[in-house]
Amino acid sequence: MTRTLRVLPLAIAGLLMAASPAAAHAELVSVEPAADEELEAPPDTVVLVFSGELDAEASSFVVTDADGVEVGRGGVDLEVAERSEMRGAVEIDGPGTYTVEWSVVAADGHAAEGAYAFVVAGEGGEPAAAPDTALPAPATSPLQLLGLILLGGAAATLRRTGMANR
């Protein structure tokens, strides 16, 4: 019975870490145009692909030029069965740096947002400098943190009880 009580916290911590809801979150997988891509001609459409289903009513993106003027927007593509893609038309008239700002809510309720930029080259083929952009790193979920705390507490308890039994 005592051994079961010692192993139980470790088993619970392991389950919490393995069954983390973070695995169900929709993460950004790919974008078109790509982040920091230099295009010779303006795109007609912007596409963002995520790893899971998105809430169509709560997910969208907007594309702006260097002055912050909106040149396009988009939402969840309802033609895609998985509801994991956002798509929208853009009207880009000239060269410059364009920013795509997105905000999504996954089917599991997890919200995420981010931004990236792409560049359309000018007549001479010289694009404006693109800002340094990166996809956001996934955050540690509260449930994962709780699992780590339980695991540490269980290890400390096992160590103490093991020393006391010697």
XYZ file of N, CA and C in Angstrom:
498
model
N 0.829 -1.194 0.000
C 0.000 0.000 0.000
C 0.871 1.254 0.000
N 1.941 1.247 0.794
C 2.813 2.414 0.871
C 3.480 2.672 -0.475
N 3.882 1.597 -1.134
C 4.524 1.766 -2.436
C 3.548 2.380 -3.441
N 2.283 1.955 -3.403
C 1.267 2.508 -4.302
C 1.116 4.002 -4.067
N 1.114 4.417 -2.820
C 0.990 5.842 -2.505
C 2.203 6.627 -2.981
N 3.355 5.983 -3.024
C 4.560 6.665 -3.510
C 4.549 6.806 -5.028
N 4.048 5.807 -5.721
C 4.073 5.801 -7.182
C 2.918 6.610 -7.774
N 1.810 6.724 -7.057
C 0.632 7.413 -7.568
C 0.915 8.853 -8.012
N 1.601 9.681 -7.221
C 1.875 11.049 -7.696
C 2.699 11.075 -8.981
N 3.647 10.142 -9.115
C 4.437 10.084 -10.349
C 3.565 9.717 -11.545
N 2.654 8.792 -11.352
C 1.761 8.387 -12.440
C 0.846 9.534 -12.847
N 0.313 10.252 -11.866
C -0.558 11.394 -12.168
C 0.216 12.472 -12.911
N 1.418 12.769 -12.449
C 2.239 13.787 -13.120
C 2.543 13.376 -14.551
N 2.850 12.111 -14.757
C 3.130 11.625 -16.111
C 1.923 11.751 -17.019
N 0.745 11.445 -16.499
C -0.473 11.577 -17.296
C -0.752 13.030 -17.651
N -0.545 13.924 -16.698
C -0.766 15.348 -16.965
C 0.168 15.857 -18.045
N 1.401 15.399 -18.030
C 2.366 15.862 -19.023
C 2.063 15.249 -20.392
N 1.678 13.983 -20.430
C 1.439 13.305 -21.704
C 0.138 13.754 -22.359
N -0.885 14.020 -21.568
C -2.195 14.381 -22.109
C -2.402 15.885 -22.086
N -1.366 16.608 -22.351
C -1.440 18.063 -22.328
C -2.375 18.596 -23.401
N -3.239 19.569 -23.056
C -4.124 20.133 -24.059
C -3.374 20.959 -25.089
N -2.112 21.282 -24.835
C -1.342 22.061 -25.804
C -1.216 21.316 -27.118
N -1.293 19.999 -27.063
C -1.191 19.220 -28.288
C -2.386 19.465 -29.206
N -3.502 19.926 -28.643
C -4.702 20.156 -29.437
C -4.765 21.571 -29.996
N -3.925 22.475 -29.542
C -3.947 23.850 -30.021
C -3.590 23.911 -31.497
N -4.184 24.865 -32.180
C -3.884 25.072 -33.594
C -2.678 26.003 -33.703
N -1.569 25.466 -34.160
C -0.340 26.242 -34.346
C -0.191 26.598 -35.818
N 0.423 27.751 -36.090
C 0.664 28.166 -37.465
C 1.706 27.243 -38.092
N 1.354 26.624 -39.224
C 2.223 25.657 -39.891
C 2.928 26.277 -41.091
N 2.181 27.002 -41.921
C 2.786 27.614 -43.103
C 1.990 28.835 -43.535
N 2.658 29.692 -44.293
C 2.027 30.906 -44.808
C 2.444 31.117 -46.260
N 1.557 31.776 -47.013
C 1.850 32.098 -48.404
C 1.304 33.480 -48.698
N 2.127 34.440 -49.054
C 3.570 34.384 -49.222
C 4.271 34.062 -47.896
N 5.467 33.507 -47.996
C 6.236 33.108 -46.818
C 6.726 34.329 -46.050
N 7.002 34.139 -44.769
C 7.556 35.212 -43.943
C 8.888 35.665 -44.524
N 9.052 36.960 -44.650
C 10.269 37.600 -45.174
C 10.542 37.285 -46.644
N 9.581 36.723 -47.352
C 9.768 36.429 -48.780
C 9.783 37.728 -49.585
N 10.653 37.780 -50.588
C 10.724 38.925 -51.493
C 10.087 38.516 -52.817
N 8.976 39.134 -53.147
C 8.221 38.798 -54.351
C 8.501 39.813 -55.456
N 8.565 39.346 -56.686
C 8.730 40.260 -57.820
C 7.402 40.903 -58.195
N 6.305 40.177 -58.003
C 4.970 40.697 -58.313
C 4.083 40.546 -57.079
N 3.125 41.443 -56.904
C 2.237 41.351 -55.736
C 1.376 40.088 -55.782
N 1.115 39.486 -54.640
C 0.231 38.320 -54.606
C -1.231 38.767 -54.714
N -2.093 37.870 -55.153
C -3.531 38.147 -55.186
C -4.207 37.673 -53.907
N -3.571 36.674 -53.262
C -4.170 36.012 -52.109
C -3.115 35.748 -51.043
N -3.545 35.788 -49.788
C -2.698 35.395 -48.662
C -3.353 34.169 -48.030
N -2.535 33.150 -47.709
C -3.039 31.904 -47.127
C -2.236 31.579 -45.870
N -2.930 31.269 -44.787
C -2.304 30.823 -43.543
C -2.859 29.439 -43.219
N -1.978 28.477 -42.936
C -2.389 27.103 -42.640
C -2.006 26.781 -41.199
N -2.961 26.234 -40.456
C -2.756 25.890 -39.051
C -2.837 24.379 -38.859
N -2.355 23.912 -37.712
C -2.282 22.475 -37.447
C -3.594 21.872 -36.975
N -4.593 22.699 -36.689
C -5.859 22.172 -36.204
C -7.028 23.043 -36.613
N -8.204 22.611 -36.229
C -9.439 23.296 -36.600
C -9.543 24.657 -35.919
N -10.014 25.648 -36.682
C -10.179 27.013 -36.190
C -11.659 27.347 -36.035
N -11.950 28.232 -35.097
C -13.296 28.777 -34.934
C -13.481 29.835 -36.018
N -14.369 29.584 -36.973
C -14.535 30.469 -38.133
C -15.000 31.867 -37.746
N -15.766 31.995 -36.681
C -16.283 33.305 -36.282
C -15.260 34.132 -35.517
N -14.262 33.490 -34.933
C -13.313 34.207 -34.077
C -11.903 34.281 -34.655
N -11.715 33.835 -35.892
C -10.379 33.795 -36.493
C -10.346 34.648 -37.759
N -9.308 35.484 -37.872
C -9.188 36.339 -39.056
C -7.766 36.869 -39.167
N -7.498 37.543 -40.300
C -6.228 38.238 -40.462
C -6.456 39.495 -41.277
N -5.520 40.428 -41.148
C -5.553 41.668 -41.912
C -4.160 41.905 -42.482
N -4.095 42.433 -43.698
C -2.826 42.746 -44.355
C -2.750 44.262 -44.499
N -1.633 44.844 -44.052
C -1.450 46.294 -44.132
C -0.133 46.619 -44.821
N -0.078 47.837 -45.389
C 1.173 48.283 -46.004
C 2.041 48.952 -44.941
N 3.175 49.507 -45.349
C 4.121 50.109 -44.407
C 3.528 51.301 -43.658
N 2.503 51.942 -44.234
C 1.847 53.080 -43.581
C 0.681 52.651 -42.703
N 0.420 51.359 -42.621
C -0.679 50.853 -41.808
C -2.021 50.839 -42.516
N -2.022 51.099 -43.822
C -3.260 51.089 -44.599
C -3.626 49.643 -44.953
N -4.869 49.271 -44.678
C -5.321 47.911 -44.964
C -5.408 47.675 -46.469
N -4.793 46.563 -46.911
C -4.841 46.190 -48.331
C -5.532 44.841 -48.543
N -5.958 44.210 -47.465
C -6.657 42.938 -47.578
C -6.969 42.356 -46.216
N -7.879 41.399 -46.230
C -8.232 40.679 -44.999
C -8.767 39.315 -45.375
N -8.814 38.435 -44.393
C -9.290 37.094 -44.681
C -9.791 36.390 -43.443
N -10.352 35.213 -43.661
C -10.890 34.409 -42.580
C -10.773 32.937 -42.908
N -11.397 32.125 -42.083
C -11.328 30.675 -42.242
C -11.968 30.283 -43.576
N -11.253 29.468 -44.337
C -11.735 28.973 -45.627
C -12.700 27.821 -45.359
N -13.991 28.068 -45.531
C -15.010 27.060 -45.240
C -15.046 25.939 -46.276
N -14.301 26.091 -47.370
C -14.199 25.038 -48.387
C -13.273 23.907 -47.923
N -12.417 24.192 -46.944
C -11.481 23.192 -46.416
C -12.176 22.449 -45.276
N -12.340 21.148 -45.421
C -13.102 20.350 -44.459
C -12.562 20.459 -43.038
N -11.249 20.530 -42.882
C -10.647 20.569 -41.547
C -10.769 21.937 -40.889
N -11.187 22.946 -41.635
C -11.297 24.325 -41.124
C -9.975 24.793 -40.518
N -8.864 24.405 -41.178
C -7.534 24.727 -40.653
C -6.806 25.780 -41.483
N -7.468 26.339 -42.496
C -6.828 27.339 -43.355
C -7.598 28.650 -43.325
N -6.831 29.739 -43.382
C -7.429 31.056 -43.574
C -6.930 31.575 -44.907
N -7.801 32.290 -45.612
C -7.472 32.770 -46.952
C -8.178 34.103 -47.160
N -7.516 34.997 -47.906
C -8.141 36.273 -48.219
C -7.462 36.963 -49.380
N -8.237 37.749 -50.119
C -7.714 38.497 -51.263
C -7.012 39.763 -50.781
N -5.965 40.155 -51.510
C -5.254 41.399 -51.216
C -5.163 42.229 -52.495
N -5.172 43.546 -52.328
C -5.025 44.473 -53.448
C -3.792 45.328 -53.195
N -2.670 44.889 -53.735
C -1.394 45.573 -53.544
C -1.042 46.289 -54.840
N -0.871 47.615 -54.739
C -0.623 48.431 -55.927
C 0.845 48.687 -56.218
N 1.702 48.542 -55.212
C 3.091 48.895 -55.462
C 4.064 48.168 -54.569
N 5.346 48.512 -54.730
C 6.390 47.860 -53.933
C 6.319 48.285 -52.472
N 6.918 47.471 -51.627
C 6.986 47.810 -50.211
C 6.895 46.586 -49.329
N 6.880 46.859 -48.043
C 6.771 45.807 -47.037
C 5.324 45.726 -46.582
N 4.797 44.521 -46.539
C 3.412 44.297 -46.145
C 3.390 43.361 -44.941
N 2.526 43.679 -43.994
C 2.447 42.913 -42.751
C 1.113 42.184 -42.665
N 1.182 40.914 -42.295
C -0.007 40.095 -42.074
C -0.129 39.901 -40.566
N -1.208 40.421 -39.980
C -1.474 40.235 -38.550
C -2.662 39.293 -38.425
N -2.470 38.198 -37.689
C -3.517 37.198 -37.560
C -3.894 36.953 -36.111
N -5.131 36.535 -35.921
C -5.655 36.198 -34.605
C -6.604 35.019 -34.799
N -6.378 33.944 -34.056
C -7.208 32.749 -34.207
C -7.667 32.234 -32.851
N -8.773 31.516 -32.891
C -9.236 30.742 -31.746
C -9.418 29.321 -32.264
N -8.715 28.387 -31.638
C -8.797 26.985 -32.052
C -10.114 26.379 -31.582
N -10.452 25.237 -32.130
C -11.680 24.543 -31.750
C -11.698 24.217 -30.256
N -10.506 24.068 -29.639
C -10.432 23.777 -28.204
C -10.529 25.039 -27.352
N -10.704 26.216 -27.988
C -10.854 27.470 -27.256
C -9.569 28.240 -27.042
N -8.423 27.667 -27.390
C -7.136 28.343 -27.200
C -6.979 29.464 -28.226
N -6.666 30.662 -27.750
C -6.468 31.815 -28.638
C -4.981 32.031 -28.890
N -4.656 32.458 -30.098
C -3.273 32.770 -30.459
C -3.296 33.902 -31.474
N -2.192 34.628 -31.538
C -2.071 35.703 -32.521
C -0.617 35.863 -32.905
N -0.400 36.522 -34.008
C 0.963 36.740 -34.463
C 0.974 37.618 -35.696
N 2.162 37.846 -36.205
C 2.322 38.679 -37.395
C 3.590 38.270 -38.120
N 3.607 38.535 -39.412
C 4.809 38.340 -40.214
C 4.738 39.313 -41.377
N 5.865 39.499 -42.053
C 5.917 40.440 -43.171
C 6.468 39.764 -44.419
N 6.088 40.313 -45.563
C 6.679 39.927 -46.841
C 6.917 41.209 -47.625
N 7.736 41.114 -48.661
C 8.144 42.299 -49.415
C 7.793 42.124 -50.885
N 7.274 43.196 -51.481
C 7.060 43.239 -52.928
C 8.119 44.181 -53.485
N 8.918 43.685 -54.450
C 10.024 44.468 -55.014
C 9.490 45.610 -55.873
N 10.308 46.656 -55.967
C 9.954 47.801 -56.800
C 10.302 47.546 -58.253
N 10.165 48.588 -59.091
C 10.436 48.465 -60.527
C 11.871 48.046 -60.802
N 12.805 48.537 -60.011
C 14.214 48.204 -60.207
C 14.595 46.880 -59.584
N 13.626 46.190 -59.025
C 13.915 44.910 -58.402
C 14.481 45.043 -56.998
N 14.564 46.263 -56.495
C 15.078 46.483 -55.143
C 13.916 46.591 -54.163
N 13.716 45.603 -53.322
C 12.627 45.672 -52.359
C 12.998 46.541 -51.169
N 11.975 47.020 -50.509
C 12.200 47.719 -49.248
C 12.653 46.687 -48.223
N 13.381 47.129 -47.219
C 13.878 46.205 -46.198
C 12.715 45.636 -45.400
N 12.730 44.336 -45.209
C 11.685 43.677 -44.431
C 12.091 43.646 -42.967
N 11.130 43.865 -42.073
C 11.459 43.763 -40.657
C 11.755 42.318 -40.290
N 12.534 42.127 -39.230
C 12.849 40.785 -38.751
C 11.607 40.222 -38.070
N 11.036 39.181 -38.634
C 9.835 38.582 -38.068
C 10.078 37.109 -37.834
N 9.408 36.586 -36.832
C 9.528 35.165 -36.517
C 8.181 34.662 -36.039
N 7.914 33.389 -36.258
C 6.694 32.796 -35.757
C 6.805 32.679 -34.245
N 5.706 32.909 -33.513
C 5.775 32.838 -32.059
C 6.043 31.416 -31.576
N 6.825 31.309 -30.509
C 7.117 30.003 -29.917
C 5.934 29.575 -29.057
N 5.610 28.300 -29.052
C 4.506 27.849 -28.222
C 4.828 28.038 -26.745
N 3.832 28.450 -25.990
C 4.007 28.672 -24.558
C 3.733 27.380 -23.799
N 4.310 27.275 -22.611
C 4.046 26.135 -21.746
C 2.660 26.311 -21.150
N 1.851 25.272 -21.190
C 0.491 25.372 -20.664
C 0.518 25.255 -19.141
N -0.497 25.805 -18.473
C -0.579 25.688 -17.014
C -0.636 24.233 -16.555
N -1.263 23.377 -17.360
C -1.354 21.969 -16.989
C 0.015 21.293 -17.040
N 0.845 21.668 -18.009
C 2.205 21.131 -18.071
C 3.006 21.595 -16.859
N 2.848 22.855 -16.487
C 3.546 23.392 -15.323
C 3.119 22.655 -14.057
N 1.825 22.413 -13.911
C 1.329 21.666 -12.757
C 1.922 20.261 -12.730
N 2.017 19.632 -13.898
C 2.613 18.297 -13.979
C 4.056 18.290 -13.523
N 4.825 19.316 -13.932
C 6.223 19.417 -13.505
C 6.333 19.616 -11.996
N 5.463 20.449 -11.437
C 5.480 20.683 -9.987
C 5.156 19.389 -9.242
N 4.125 18.676 -9.697
C 3.774 17.404 -9.055
C 4.899 16.388 -9.174
N 5.539 16.344 -10.322
C 6.645 15.419 -10.536
C 7.800 15.728 -9.590
N 8.126 17.004 -9.454
C 9.201 17.406 -8.541
C 8.858 17.089 -7.092
N 7.609 17.368 -6.706
C 7.172 17.065 -5.337
C 7.194 15.578 -5.050
N 6.762 14.788 -6.018
C 6.766 13.335 -5.836
C 8.187 12.808 -5.723
N 9.096 13.341 -6.540
C 10.492 12.899 -6.478
C 11.109 13.252 -5.129
N 10.821 14.459 -4.636
C 11.357 14.866 -3.331
C 10.792 13.987 -2.218
N 9.510 13.672 -2.286
C 8.882 12.817 -1.274
C 9.476 11.417 -1.308
N 9.662 10.867 -2.495
C 10.259 9.536 -2.613
C 11.677 9.518 -2.067
N 12.405 10.570 -2.308
C 13.781 10.632 -1.810
C 13.800 10.670 -0.286
N 12.923 11.497 0.297
C 12.865 11.594 1.764
C 12.445 10.276 2.395
N 11.384 9.669 1.851
C 10.908 8.412 2.442
C 11.910 7.294 2.224
N 12.634 7.334 1.122
C 13.674 6.335 0.867
C 14.813 6.464 1.852
N 15.187 7.697 2.204
C 16.267 7.921 3.171
C 15.816 7.543 4.576
N 14.534 7.778 4.884
C 14.025 7.459 6.216
C 13.932 5.949 6.426
N 13.732 5.198 5.370
C 13.609 3.744 5.476
C 14.957 3.051 5.597
N 16.053 3.745 5.410
C 17.385 3.122 5.472
C 17.859 2.931 6.868
